[in-house]
């Protein structure tokens, strides 16, 4: 029997800090529902975050939770996972946290293929600090540090972590919350480094400056601009213009880092025993 | 009959062996001379004892992984030199704030920046104290011999676990690369401290509720105690309390008090030939070696000179200086920087009739015993 989502929340820590209409809570909802469906025990799950609105997610969910420094959650999580291999380790990060200041750690954690699930809440902006552009802000968008529009191109994070070696890569949106939940569930069940990008709305830092006046406008934008990988395969170049892909990009097997490490350690211990 | 093993050992090797002796089961680091031997040795030895060795992508992630592993319950350590020590600073502050034990070894070389790779210096004394932002407590231990490097590394792990705070071992390129005869302590000979664990039931557990000694008991995740850790100002329950000034005040004061309460245990100094000394050399690290020779030399010449060797630099050992504030007429502070610790000595003795003389060298070469002897001759 599925557990009710509220059982996974620290209800006494409400209200949360997010602005009305913020998409972060929708992404968190998908994470929690995925965990509930999979029936993980709360004690077995560790959720690690960095700094940002999206990193405040773990304060209100009833797991083992720690918030770290800006951009470094994956490195803390790597140390933790090696210390406690039996635990399910999840990292929730923002687009600034995960692709800017923490981008290098994301690349290397994906390369190691360590069994950590990363959820990157991509709202295309530095929300917590008031709407400065991030490495994932689309070129031309207005930000508090880009009055006439950003001049830099942005990353495609799914392509980036795929190239870095992640063995599960997917993208969903706050609008497609049910699909997102399913992608997260698959990521959680995957053995190796898994990465799910969740496109979310930040009405305060992004929407009001970029002609998306309400949170509903922003969710509609997600609906209108997302296209599933399957649909995209059949679409014409005109139909694909301005669209972004959602769905599963990578789902493959490769040696997982801690398995490799502990196997080597076992052999090293055996050798020492034999030498005695 | 003693079963103690006698070995010719390099300083950094002693540090790595001591980490294992103290029960360290996790190391993460990034190569940098003159610290690299520590990670090379632990890369071989930790897997042999079921521990974890990780070479990370930089020093920021190394420090993060060390803290993550310590949150996971393992005694954890990292080692670096000046430039890497700088990169670790933000996360060292995190460890101080969230009270997660960890040890950072900084094998000093000449700076600023890449400076004098990889000649010795003692230029990170203040970085070790104040390198991370905010008003944080810190413990810094400083060896001058290979054997001290061993025992102080064990002490550093012990202090970190006892106080739940980051502890720094501040060695230097001389002590790090020096080879000396070491009589290794037997298992059980040196005290080993493990972090204090909670005895209360999960429903009553508050992760930041401190005992009388100012240190909150720890508990491992995954054992029925689910709690939150945040580097924001937090209440005893571990949740952000950023608008509560009273909690902000009492939390920071407690972090300092828990270290101050243990001063007598933590502050380690040695007094050598000081009983009748008119002149005291206050030295630490590799410079204390020259100071020791200088004192012997000066004594031969009939000068009443003694040595105070500081093995703990922070908290600053002012008590031992004040002990001699009436007896000594001069204190000489030789150091391989422009007076980072001399400032503290002057501050300690400002109302005493003692003249403090600085002896500084910053060219990547050791201060020689002759230099110290000639400074002694000049002051008396
Ligand atoms: C080292 C460091 N630099 C800067 C900051 C300030 N800061 C806090 S949150 C944040 C941006 C977070 O943006 P993002 O990761 O996109 O998350 P969001 O708030 O949008 O969810 C910044 C720059 C910090 N806390 N630490
Ligand atoms: S600033 Fe943006 S991301 Fe942060 S809580 Fe508000 S809407 Fe959400």
XYZ file of C-alpha atoms and ligand atoms in Angstrom:
690
model
C 0.000 0.000 0.000
C 1.352 3.382 -0.947
C 2.283 5.644 1.916
C 0.737 9.088 2.117
C 3.158 11.845 1.106
C 2.561 13.821 4.288
C 4.210 11.023 6.244
C 7.468 12.073 4.622
C 7.138 15.739 5.562
C 8.217 17.614 8.664
C 4.849 19.294 8.992
C 5.973 21.145 12.112
C 8.575 22.944 9.980
C 5.906 24.533 7.763
C 5.393 27.064 6.374
C 8.220 26.665 3.890
C 10.190 29.687 2.711
C 9.127 29.698 -0.948
C 7.239 32.482 -2.729
C 3.638 31.804 -3.805
C 3.658 29.983 -7.156
C 7.260 28.792 -6.849
C 7.997 25.585 -8.782
C 10.497 24.180 -6.281
C 7.763 22.615 -4.176
C 6.321 20.810 -7.211
C 9.708 19.220 -7.937
C 10.072 18.266 -4.269
C 6.568 16.794 -4.364
C 7.620 14.558 -7.262
C 10.718 13.413 -5.331
C 8.714 12.584 -2.235
C 5.959 10.768 -4.153
C 8.585 8.721 -6.007
C 10.167 7.690 -2.704
C 6.743 6.908 -1.240
C 5.860 4.721 -4.211
C 9.132 2.850 -3.975
C 8.437 2.348 -0.283
C 11.892 3.383 0.955
C 12.222 3.566 4.723
C 12.759 7.126 5.914
C 15.772 6.050 7.966
C 17.529 4.643 4.901
C 17.362 7.856 2.861
C 19.802 10.772 3.064
C 19.023 14.010 1.245
C 21.913 16.435 0.747
C 21.553 19.981 -0.592
C 23.726 23.029 -1.209
C 22.562 26.654 -0.982
C 19.619 28.307 -2.720
C 15.817 28.209 -2.620
C 15.962 24.700 -4.093
C 18.431 23.654 -1.408
C 15.959 24.546 1.311
C 13.902 21.519 0.235
C 15.503 19.087 2.659
C 14.656 21.036 5.803
C 10.975 20.122 5.453
C 11.225 16.433 4.514
C 11.510 13.792 7.195
C 14.668 11.947 6.159
C 18.269 12.199 7.248
C 19.047 15.625 5.835
C 21.982 17.956 5.584
C 22.444 21.244 3.774
C 26.027 22.035 2.817
C 27.962 24.892 1.186
C 27.027 26.512 -2.132
C 27.724 24.114 -5.002
C 29.445 21.406 -2.984
C 26.564 19.087 -2.073
C 27.757 16.357 -4.462
C 31.227 16.277 -2.905
C 29.813 16.060 0.621
C 27.461 13.352 -0.647
C 30.369 11.450 -2.229
C 32.186 11.349 1.121
C 28.997 10.331 2.887
C 28.149 7.597 0.365
C 31.632 6.076 0.709
C 31.267 6.118 4.494
C 27.744 4.678 4.451
C 27.361 2.624 1.242
C 24.139 1.007 2.470
C 22.219 4.290 2.477
C 20.221 5.823 -0.391
C 21.839 9.174 -1.147
C 19.912 11.912 -2.959
C 21.221 15.364 -3.824
C 18.851 18.232 -4.592
C 20.552 21.222 -6.183
C 19.687 24.406 -8.074
C 20.862 25.543 -11.511
C 23.355 27.968 -9.995
C 24.339 25.535 -7.264
C 24.689 22.563 -9.591
C 25.839 24.040 -12.913
C 27.666 27.210 -11.850
C 29.650 27.118 -8.637
C 29.267 23.335 -8.395
C 29.566 22.493 -12.093
C 32.985 20.900 -11.796
C 31.859 18.611 -8.979
C 28.824 17.569 -11.037
C 31.063 16.588 -13.967
C 33.398 14.577 -11.761
C 30.679 12.895 -9.757
C 29.016 11.825 -13.014
C 32.386 10.594 -14.309
C 32.905 8.419 -11.217
C 29.445 6.911 -11.671
C 28.937 6.750 -7.906
C 25.478 5.654 -6.794
C 23.964 9.053 -6.014
C 20.710 10.427 -7.452
C 20.865 14.112 -8.313
C 17.782 16.255 -8.857
C 18.664 19.608 -10.414
C 15.881 22.158 -9.972
C 16.337 24.339 -13.045
C 14.482 27.624 -12.722
C 16.945 29.364 -15.025
C 17.940 31.969 -12.456
C 19.653 32.561 -9.119
C 16.427 32.709 -7.141
C 17.592 33.126 -3.574
C 19.851 36.086 -4.261
C 17.200 37.944 -6.218
C 17.266 36.978 -9.894
C 20.796 37.179 -11.299
C 21.392 35.134 -14.459
C 22.767 31.617 -14.061
C 24.649 29.365 -16.505
C 21.208 27.963 -17.393
C 19.472 31.280 -18.136
C 18.599 31.235 -21.863
C 20.479 33.883 -23.880
C 18.579 37.147 -24.144
C 16.534 36.772 -20.949
C 16.348 39.633 -18.486
C 17.950 39.235 -15.086
C 18.851 41.619 -12.273
C 22.420 41.540 -13.604
C 21.358 41.554 -17.275
C 19.067 44.533 -17.786
C 19.103 44.189 -21.583
C 19.258 40.399 -21.641
C 22.014 37.862 -20.969
C 24.788 37.736 -23.525
C 25.961 34.213 -22.721
C 24.656 30.960 -24.174
C 23.435 28.402 -21.644
C 24.340 24.778 -20.933
C 22.235 21.746 -21.763
C 22.815 19.962 -18.453
C 21.523 16.593 -19.639
C 24.006 16.588 -22.535
C 26.761 17.704 -20.177
C 26.325 14.956 -17.570
C 25.753 12.405 -20.321
C 29.121 13.315 -21.849
C 30.670 13.204 -18.364
C 29.582 9.590 -17.877
C 26.282 9.610 -15.981
C 24.479 6.305 -16.457
C 20.922 7.617 -15.998
C 19.910 11.005 -17.393
C 16.406 12.446 -17.733
C 14.522 15.725 -17.877
C 11.031 16.622 -16.752
C 9.143 19.748 -15.772
C 6.976 21.001 -12.938
C 4.038 21.068 -15.391
C 4.573 17.385 -16.287
C 4.728 16.471 -12.597
C 3.532 12.874 -12.974
C 6.083 12.118 -15.648
C 8.753 13.781 -13.520
C 7.820 11.546 -10.590
C 8.225 8.463 -12.811
C 11.614 9.632 -14.094
C 12.791 10.289 -10.530
C 11.601 6.850 -9.431
C 13.642 5.251 -12.219
C 16.644 7.365 -11.275
C 16.346 6.261 -7.646
C 16.212 2.605 -8.649
C 19.199 2.998 -10.974
C 22.559 1.696 -9.712
C 25.121 4.361 -10.592
C 25.101 8.112 -10.978
C 21.608 9.229 -11.972
C 20.604 12.754 -12.906
C 17.159 14.275 -13.359
C 16.718 17.880 -14.408
C 13.394 19.348 -13.309
C 12.414 22.545 -15.112
C 10.697 24.769 -12.547
C 9.254 28.259 -12.470
C 10.655 31.115 -10.416
C 7.965 33.765 -10.819
C 9.786 36.292 -8.659
C 13.335 36.087 -9.974
C 12.575 35.172 -13.596
C 8.917 35.295 -14.664
C 8.002 38.864 -13.799
C 11.017 40.187 -15.734
C 10.458 37.975 -18.780
C 6.849 38.433 -19.884
C 5.561 35.496 -17.868
C 3.467 37.479 -15.454
C 1.998 34.668 -13.366
C 3.076 31.231 -12.221
C 0.326 29.836 -14.454
C 1.883 31.605 -17.476
C 5.148 29.947 -16.580
C 3.628 26.484 -16.270
C 1.908 27.026 -19.630
C 5.261 27.993 -21.110
C 6.639 24.634 -19.919
C 3.647 22.835 -21.431
C 4.029 24.602 -24.778
C 7.805 24.294 -25.103
C 8.470 20.766 -23.843
C 8.339 17.856 -26.271
C 8.866 14.217 -25.395
C 11.804 12.416 -26.966
C 9.350 10.048 -28.705
C 7.277 12.903 -30.167
C 10.406 14.764 -31.212
C 11.589 11.758 -33.221
C 8.566 12.159 -35.478
C 8.444 15.975 -35.537
C 9.588 18.245 -38.377
C 12.401 20.788 -37.840
C 9.731 23.562 -37.810
C 7.769 21.789 -35.086
C 10.955 21.376 -33.049
C 12.001 25.035 -33.254
C 12.232 26.580 -29.781
C 11.305 23.319 -28.072
C 13.221 21.390 -25.410
C 13.210 17.629 -24.918
C 11.755 15.828 -21.921
C 12.090 12.140 -21.070
C 14.882 9.657 -20.575
C 18.155 10.359 -22.427
C 20.442 7.724 -20.929
C 19.753 4.500 -19.071
C 22.756 2.200 -19.200
C 24.934 0.037 -17.020
C 28.563 0.728 -16.142
C 30.760 -0.176 -13.162
C 29.614 1.807 -10.131
C 32.427 3.560 -8.259
C 31.892 2.224 -4.750
C 31.488 -1.345 -6.076
C 34.851 -0.981 -7.810
C 36.408 0.599 -4.725
C 35.195 -1.995 -2.253
C 36.231 -4.836 -4.543
C 39.753 -3.381 -4.705
C 39.733 -2.858 -0.947
C 38.623 -6.454 -0.377
C 41.555 -7.684 -2.486
C 44.000 -5.396 -0.675
C 42.788 -6.704 2.701
C 43.102 -10.295 1.458
C 46.677 -9.665 0.321
C 47.630 -8.253 3.714
C 46.121 -11.316 5.419
C 48.060 -13.669 3.178
C 51.300 -11.800 3.802
C 50.944 -12.351 7.566
C 60.139 -5.752 27.428
C 58.987 -3.083 25.038
C 57.648 -4.180 21.690
C 57.997 -0.724 20.259
C 59.035 -0.610 16.633
C 61.945 1.669 15.755
C 61.933 3.206 12.295
C 63.673 5.806 10.229
C 60.688 7.809 9.131
C 59.815 10.847 7.081
C 57.603 13.431 8.771
C 54.724 13.055 6.350
C 54.971 9.274 6.679
C 54.682 9.632 10.468
C 51.581 11.764 9.947
C 49.960 9.126 7.710
C 50.843 6.297 10.117
C 49.522 8.324 13.047
C 46.239 8.942 11.257
C 45.763 5.182 10.973
C 46.791 4.706 14.622
C 44.174 7.277 15.664
C 41.481 5.393 13.772
C 41.138 7.564 10.689
C 39.135 5.631 8.104
C 38.640 8.310 5.452
C 40.976 10.525 3.478
C 40.170 12.766 0.528
C 42.749 15.052 -1.023
C 44.391 16.647 -4.021
C 48.133 16.483 -4.744
C 50.398 19.333 -3.641
C 54.037 19.413 -2.586
C 55.207 19.197 0.195
C 52.124 17.319 1.487
C 51.597 14.673 -1.195
C 53.373 11.792 0.582
C 50.567 11.697 3.141
C 47.977 10.942 0.453
C 50.277 8.557 -1.408
C 50.791 6.461 1.711
C 47.118 6.533 2.679
C 46.072 5.601 -0.879
C 47.849 2.288 -0.275
C 47.062 1.753 3.389
C 43.445 2.823 3.825
C 42.004 0.194 1.422
C 44.022 -2.424 3.343
C 42.177 -1.593 6.559
C 38.729 -1.234 4.990
C 38.985 2.537 4.948
C 38.326 4.945 2.100
C 40.844 6.922 0.076
C 39.563 9.400 -2.513
C 41.562 11.631 -4.830
C 39.103 14.412 -5.560
C 38.947 17.008 -8.338
C 40.244 19.806 -6.098
C 40.735 20.817 -2.473
C 37.232 22.245 -2.136
C 35.646 18.889 -2.906
C 38.280 17.078 -0.804
C 37.302 19.091 2.237
C 33.615 18.573 1.448
C 34.061 14.808 1.097
C 35.979 14.646 4.385
C 33.119 16.379 6.199
C 30.530 14.228 4.400
C 32.339 11.073 5.521
C 32.542 12.372 9.075
C 28.790 13.029 9.020
C 28.669 9.373 7.963
C 30.480 8.504 11.196
C 34.089 7.987 10.046
C 37.140 9.703 11.503
C 38.309 11.768 8.543
C 41.422 13.663 7.524
C 42.844 15.625 4.603
C 46.296 17.041 3.875
C 47.456 19.943 1.741
C 49.741 22.980 1.527
C 49.144 26.762 1.305
C 47.177 27.139 -1.959
C 45.052 24.082 -1.214
C 44.586 25.159 2.397
C 43.056 28.381 1.094
C 40.584 26.446 -1.062
C 39.494 24.361 1.915
C 38.662 27.352 4.075
C 34.948 27.805 3.325
C 34.213 24.196 4.185
C 36.392 24.340 7.315
C 34.050 27.071 8.525
C 31.110 24.825 7.678
C 32.597 22.041 9.839
C 33.093 24.485 12.714
C 29.501 25.728 12.426
C 27.810 22.330 12.119
C 30.252 20.747 14.626
C 31.539 17.911 12.497
C 34.963 16.552 13.532
C 37.731 16.578 10.911
C 41.488 17.057 10.686
C 43.297 19.206 8.137
C 47.064 18.858 7.765
C 48.738 21.914 6.220
C 52.379 21.291 5.325
C 53.430 24.899 4.943
C 55.456 26.256 2.038
C 56.396 29.806 1.080
C 53.633 32.107 -0.163
C 51.666 34.173 -0.952
C 50.154 32.301 -3.885
C 52.365 29.562 -5.315
C 55.225 31.614 -3.912
C 58.227 29.454 -3.182
C 57.289 25.987 -4.333
C 58.238 24.180 -2.363
C 60.542 25.780 0.157
C 59.636 25.892 3.839
C 57.810 28.730 5.555
C 55.585 29.381 8.552
C 53.324 31.803 6.768
C 49.982 30.088 7.372
C 49.819 30.716 11.125
C 47.114 33.341 10.723
C 45.387 31.543 7.861
C 45.073 28.538 10.164
C 43.484 30.792 12.785
C 41.358 33.117 10.703
C 41.340 31.656 7.186
C 37.624 30.996 7.073
C 35.162 33.824 7.536
C 33.213 34.471 10.694
C 34.056 34.265 14.363
C 34.822 30.566 14.621
C 36.817 28.483 17.080
C 39.792 26.467 15.857
C 42.534 24.257 17.287
C 45.966 24.320 15.628
C 48.815 21.966 16.551
C 52.376 22.425 15.301
C 55.094 19.727 15.337
C 58.832 20.373 15.252
C 60.064 16.778 15.072
C 58.945 13.679 13.213
C 57.881 12.062 16.486
C 55.830 15.117 17.439
C 54.257 15.036 13.983
C 53.115 11.522 14.883
C 51.800 12.244 18.367
C 50.205 15.567 17.430
C 48.364 13.970 14.506
C 46.893 11.447 16.965
C 46.059 14.327 19.316
C 44.464 16.284 16.469
C 42.100 13.415 15.671
C 41.344 13.067 19.390
C 40.647 16.766 19.878
C 38.465 16.907 16.751
C 36.377 13.990 17.980
C 36.245 15.234 21.564
C 35.231 18.794 20.661
C 33.371 18.136 17.398
C 35.358 20.817 15.636
C 37.949 21.010 12.846
C 41.543 20.665 14.066
C 44.547 21.726 12.017
C 47.996 20.151 12.071
C 50.307 22.919 10.889
C 53.587 21.367 9.839
C 56.069 22.682 7.281
C 58.238 21.516 4.401
C 61.166 20.879 6.773
C 59.311 18.707 9.289
C 57.252 17.140 6.493
C 60.261 15.935 4.523
C 62.711 15.354 7.364
C 63.738 11.777 8.161
C 64.341 10.959 11.826
C 64.485 7.924 14.036
C 61.078 7.327 15.576
C 60.190 4.892 18.329
C 56.629 4.102 17.350
C 54.086 3.900 20.147
C 52.535 0.486 20.689
C 48.830 -0.040 20.114
C 47.042 1.136 23.226
C 49.954 3.291 24.368
C 48.526 6.590 23.159
C 45.014 7.529 24.162
C 42.414 7.315 21.396
C 39.233 9.367 21.668
C 35.984 8.631 19.853
C 33.159 11.110 19.517
C 30.593 11.050 22.286
C 27.363 9.339 21.183
C 23.861 10.158 22.368
C 22.131 8.083 25.002
C 18.639 9.522 24.574
C 15.800 7.983 22.584
C 15.087 9.261 19.047
C 11.975 11.159 20.129
C 13.933 13.129 22.731
C 17.031 13.689 20.616
C 18.068 17.252 19.817
C 21.196 17.198 17.619
C 22.560 20.509 18.903
C 21.676 20.246 22.565
C 25.077 20.380 24.246
C 26.152 18.664 27.443
C 27.838 20.512 30.318
C 31.113 20.457 28.368
C 29.516 22.430 25.546
C 29.680 19.510 23.108
C 26.469 17.962 21.736
C 26.509 14.135 21.572
C 26.536 12.698 18.037
C 24.384 10.024 16.459
C 24.709 8.257 13.129
C 22.106 8.615 10.411
C 20.202 5.476 9.556
C 19.757 4.386 13.152
C 16.284 5.737 13.797
C 17.388 9.300 14.510
C 16.474 11.514 11.580
C 17.718 15.053 11.952
C 18.754 18.088 9.966
C 22.128 19.779 9.682
C 22.367 23.340 8.404
C 25.229 25.824 8.293
C 22.756 28.632 8.920
C 22.340 29.752 12.474
C 20.311 26.936 14.021
C 18.379 25.950 17.115
C 19.067 22.900 19.299
C 16.816 20.916 16.972
C 19.190 21.659 14.074
C 16.787 23.783 12.032
C 17.479 27.281 10.666
C 16.835 30.071 13.160
C 18.215 32.965 11.180
C 15.915 35.564 12.701
C 16.663 34.645 16.282
C 19.389 36.908 17.656
C 19.460 35.239 21.040
C 20.109 31.811 19.507
C 22.749 33.313 17.198
C 24.561 34.760 20.177
C 24.416 31.685 22.371
C 25.364 29.268 19.583
C 28.542 31.136 18.630
C 29.533 31.658 22.240
C 29.051 27.961 22.962
C 31.258 27.025 19.991
C 34.058 29.091 21.522
C 33.377 28.043 25.102
C 33.610 24.324 24.354
C 37.205 24.873 23.225
C 38.108 27.294 26.015
C 36.738 24.885 28.637
C 39.314 22.295 27.512
C 42.255 24.759 27.363
C 44.354 22.876 29.885
C 44.111 19.717 27.785
C 44.498 21.361 24.405
C 47.233 23.902 25.015
C 50.507 21.982 24.807
C 53.871 23.669 25.389
C 57.341 22.625 26.494
C 59.678 24.651 28.694
C 63.334 23.800 28.144
C 66.141 25.247 30.307
C 63.855 28.067 31.364
C 64.205 27.828 35.179
C 66.747 30.631 35.459
C 66.430 32.142 31.987
C 66.750 35.886 31.460
C 66.158 35.391 27.772
C 63.398 33.152 26.454
C 63.107 31.995 22.877
C 59.468 31.412 21.995
C 59.479 29.105 18.968
C 57.406 26.532 17.111
C 57.631 24.136 14.183
C 60.919 23.741 12.334
C 62.199 26.981 13.871
C 62.018 25.411 17.326
C 64.760 23.000 16.164
C 67.157 25.870 15.500
C 66.048 27.545 18.696
C 66.929 24.426 20.681
C 70.469 24.364 19.230
C 70.783 28.086 19.839
C 69.846 27.679 23.506
C 72.445 24.926 23.952
C 75.056 27.101 22.244
C 74.216 30.158 24.328
C 74.301 28.144 27.548
C 77.843 27.016 26.658
C 78.755 30.665 26.467
C 77.274 31.206 29.921
C 74.155 33.052 28.831
C 70.959 32.274 30.749
C 68.708 31.374 27.843
C 65.711 29.046 27.693
C 63.200 27.819 25.131
C 59.421 27.751 25.198
C 58.256 25.471 22.434
C 54.615 25.918 21.447
C 53.042 22.691 20.182
C 49.610 24.303 20.250
C 49.475 27.612 18.373
C 45.722 28.167 18.699
C 44.231 28.666 21.210
C 47.318 30.833 21.759
C 49.319 29.597 24.788
C 49.499 32.869 26.672
C 49.624 31.216 30.111
C 53.130 29.839 29.672
C 54.436 33.260 28.614
C 52.823 35.019 31.571
C 54.552 32.505 33.854
C 57.887 34.063 32.875
C 56.699 37.659 32.653
C 58.523 38.650 35.833
C 61.562 36.409 35.480
C 62.553 37.016 31.872
C 63.858 40.312 30.540
C 63.679 39.347 26.902
C 61.539 37.137 24.723
C 62.793 36.437 21.209
C 60.297 35.148 18.651
C 61.992 33.602 15.606
C 59.577 32.663 12.824
C 59.607 32.119 9.078
C 57.100 34.896 8.403
C 56.948 38.594 9.208
C 55.794 38.201 12.791
C 52.452 36.402 12.698
C 52.776 34.875 16.160
C 55.072 37.586 17.564
C 52.048 39.881 17.486
C 50.267 37.542 19.901
C 53.359 37.375 22.139
C 53.535 41.174 22.239
C 49.836 41.386 23.026
C 50.248 38.893 25.873
C 53.227 40.732 27.390
C 52.218 44.327 26.684
C 51.860 45.275 30.356
C 54.930 43.314 31.503
C 58.523 44.528 31.818
C 59.650 42.150 29.095
C 61.107 43.249 25.786
C 59.877 41.224 22.804
C 62.251 40.951 19.857
C 61.225 39.604 16.478
C 63.508 37.521 14.296
C 62.013 36.927 10.881
C 63.102 35.158 7.750
C 60.995 34.857 4.601
C 63.439 33.766 1.893
C 62.613 30.066 1.990
C 65.590 29.161 4.159
C 65.542 28.119 7.794
C 66.441 30.481 10.568
C 69.829 29.166 11.733
C 70.958 28.619 15.332
C 73.728 31.172 14.652
C 71.144 33.818 13.729
C 69.297 33.192 16.967
C 72.523 33.223 19.034
C 73.538 36.527 17.503
C 70.091 37.983 18.268
C 70.507 36.795 21.868
C 73.891 38.547 22.047
C 72.348 41.727 20.654
C 69.508 41.906 23.179
C 71.564 41.245 26.316
C 30.213 30.752 -1.900
C 28.896 31.430 -2.001
N 28.708 32.344 -2.977
C 27.524 32.974 -3.072
C 26.495 32.689 -2.223
C 25.207 33.419 -2.347
N 24.119 32.601 -2.934
C 23.204 32.021 -2.138
S 22.033 31.207 -2.992
C 22.741 31.653 -4.457
C 22.125 31.297 -5.776
C 21.358 30.053 -5.788
O 20.823 29.874 -7.070
P 20.348 28.481 -7.576
O 21.353 27.447 -7.274
O 19.966 28.612 -8.996
O 19.116 28.141 -6.644
P 17.679 28.808 -6.502
O 17.768 29.780 -5.386
O 17.343 29.459 -7.807
O 16.813 27.667 -6.194
C 23.877 32.426 -4.265
C 24.701 32.981 -5.350
C 26.750 31.726 -1.209
N 25.814 31.385 -0.306
N 27.938 31.112 -1.139
S 12.813 33.431 -5.458
Fe 12.070 32.089 -7.075
S 12.976 30.093 -6.610
Fe 13.112 31.325 -4.757
S 11.276 30.830 -3.579
Fe 10.825 32.657 -4.796
S 9.902 31.885 -6.653
Fe 10.923 30.151 -5.689
